[in-house]
């Protein structure tokens, strides 16, 4: 009897310890999970991408993929065949222009130029330039919410622009738990949110366009192609969302692949 009572005490002690350990682990797990959610992705498909394209802008419109590239002497605006990666049409920018973000606005394409103080408007069907507008400071990423153009300039601010003139309407400070999120780069409007590449980070920020609050991140760290792992300048840049089909594409600067990704937690398949 005495032996079984002792065994019982040991068992109770072990159970208490186990309970304490589980409680500690749970608290630790919850602590790790505090803050905004970080969503994981799954690669649905990958497509060839011009490894010389220094991607600065990516957009989908009416089933066609458009890409803007940067670099002095290598900047362009392209219509690209998704399946093969072949460049179907290309506009070469003047050597003094460093191309940046692009967006498809109605029957136009809009392209920012990095430090030239301007943006370019093109007819989407012909890729012929049909106007310019003034941009104060640097132009980085560009997208739109159906009403305003939304641009980044490398800071933690997004600017809303009036599409008729390119004039600034208002600014949005992007923050995560009160801290500014700087180096916002290529942009995409996805189901009511502004998604942004962050220069030199392997994740996208999901931003509430009403107040600039970061709603979550999308972890893309597993996406780096083997060929680009040692070249940190060849960072992730380029997000295109096809709202009609819900397809989401991402790529990077001079990456040999463009990826279609699913984010199950966000209902993007
Ligand atoms: Ca984009």
Short mmCIF file of C-alpha atoms in Angstrom, two decimals, residues 41-49 55 58-60 65 67 82 186-188 190 195-197 202-204 218-225 235-242 247-253 255-263 268:
data_model
loop_
_atom_site.label_atom_id
_atom_site.label_comp_id
_atom_site.label_asym_id
_atom_site.label_seq_id
_atom_site.Cartn_x
_atom_site.Cartn_y
_atom_site.Cartn_z
CA UNK A 41 2.55 30.91 -49.14
CA UNK A 42 2.51 27.94 -51.46
CA UNK A 43 3.91 28.02 -54.99
CA UNK A 44 1.15 27.18 -57.48
CA UNK A 45 3.28 27.53 -60.62
CA UNK A 46 6.43 29.20 -61.84
CA UNK A 47 6.98 30.81 -65.22
CA UNK A 48 10.18 31.91 -66.99
CA UNK A 49 11.14 35.53 -66.32
CA UNK A 55 11.83 44.52 -62.13
CA UNK A 58 4.38 44.49 -62.29
CA UNK A 59 0.69 44.68 -63.19
CA UNK A 60 -2.07 42.58 -64.77
CA UNK A 65 0.96 40.99 -67.92
CA UNK A 67 6.35 44.89 -66.45
CA UNK A 82 3.02 34.93 -68.90
CA UNK A 186 6.51 47.96 -55.45
CA UNK A 187 2.77 48.07 -54.72
CA UNK A 188 -0.40 46.20 -55.56
CA UNK A 190 -5.37 43.38 -53.41
CA UNK A 195 0.29 45.29 -50.57
CA UNK A 196 3.88 46.48 -50.63
CA UNK A 197 7.29 45.02 -51.18
CA UNK A 202 11.55 38.94 -47.95
CA UNK A 203 8.00 39.78 -46.99
CA UNK A 204 5.10 41.82 -48.21
CA UNK A 218 3.19 37.63 -46.26
CA UNK A 219 6.36 35.60 -45.82
CA UNK A 220 8.15 35.04 -49.14
CA UNK A 221 11.53 33.97 -47.76
CA UNK A 222 11.25 30.48 -49.27
CA UNK A 223 10.78 31.85 -52.76
CA UNK A 224 14.35 32.89 -53.55
CA UNK A 225 15.52 30.99 -56.63
CA UNK A 235 15.67 41.37 -54.16
CA UNK A 236 12.03 40.48 -54.29
CA UNK A 237 10.15 43.20 -56.15
CA UNK A 238 6.99 42.90 -58.18
CA UNK A 239 3.44 41.98 -57.20
CA UNK A 240 0.57 41.59 -59.67
CA UNK A 241 -2.96 40.58 -58.71
CA UNK A 242 -5.53 39.62 -61.31
CA UNK A 247 -4.42 34.94 -59.28
CA UNK A 248 -1.43 36.47 -57.51
CA UNK A 249 2.04 36.72 -59.02
CA UNK A 250 5.37 37.81 -57.56
CA UNK A 251 8.93 38.03 -58.81
CA UNK A 252 12.24 39.72 -58.06
CA UNK A 253 14.88 41.89 -59.70
CA UNK A 255 15.01 36.65 -61.09
CA UNK A 256 14.78 33.86 -63.66
CA UNK A 257 11.29 32.96 -62.43
CA UNK A 258 7.97 34.62 -61.83
CA UNK A 259 5.80 32.76 -59.33
CA UNK A 260 2.09 32.33 -58.98
CA UNK A 261 1.47 31.87 -55.28
CA UNK A 262 -1.41 30.80 -53.08
CA UNK A 263 -2.00 32.16 -49.58
CA UNK A 268 -5.98 33.30 -52.28
#
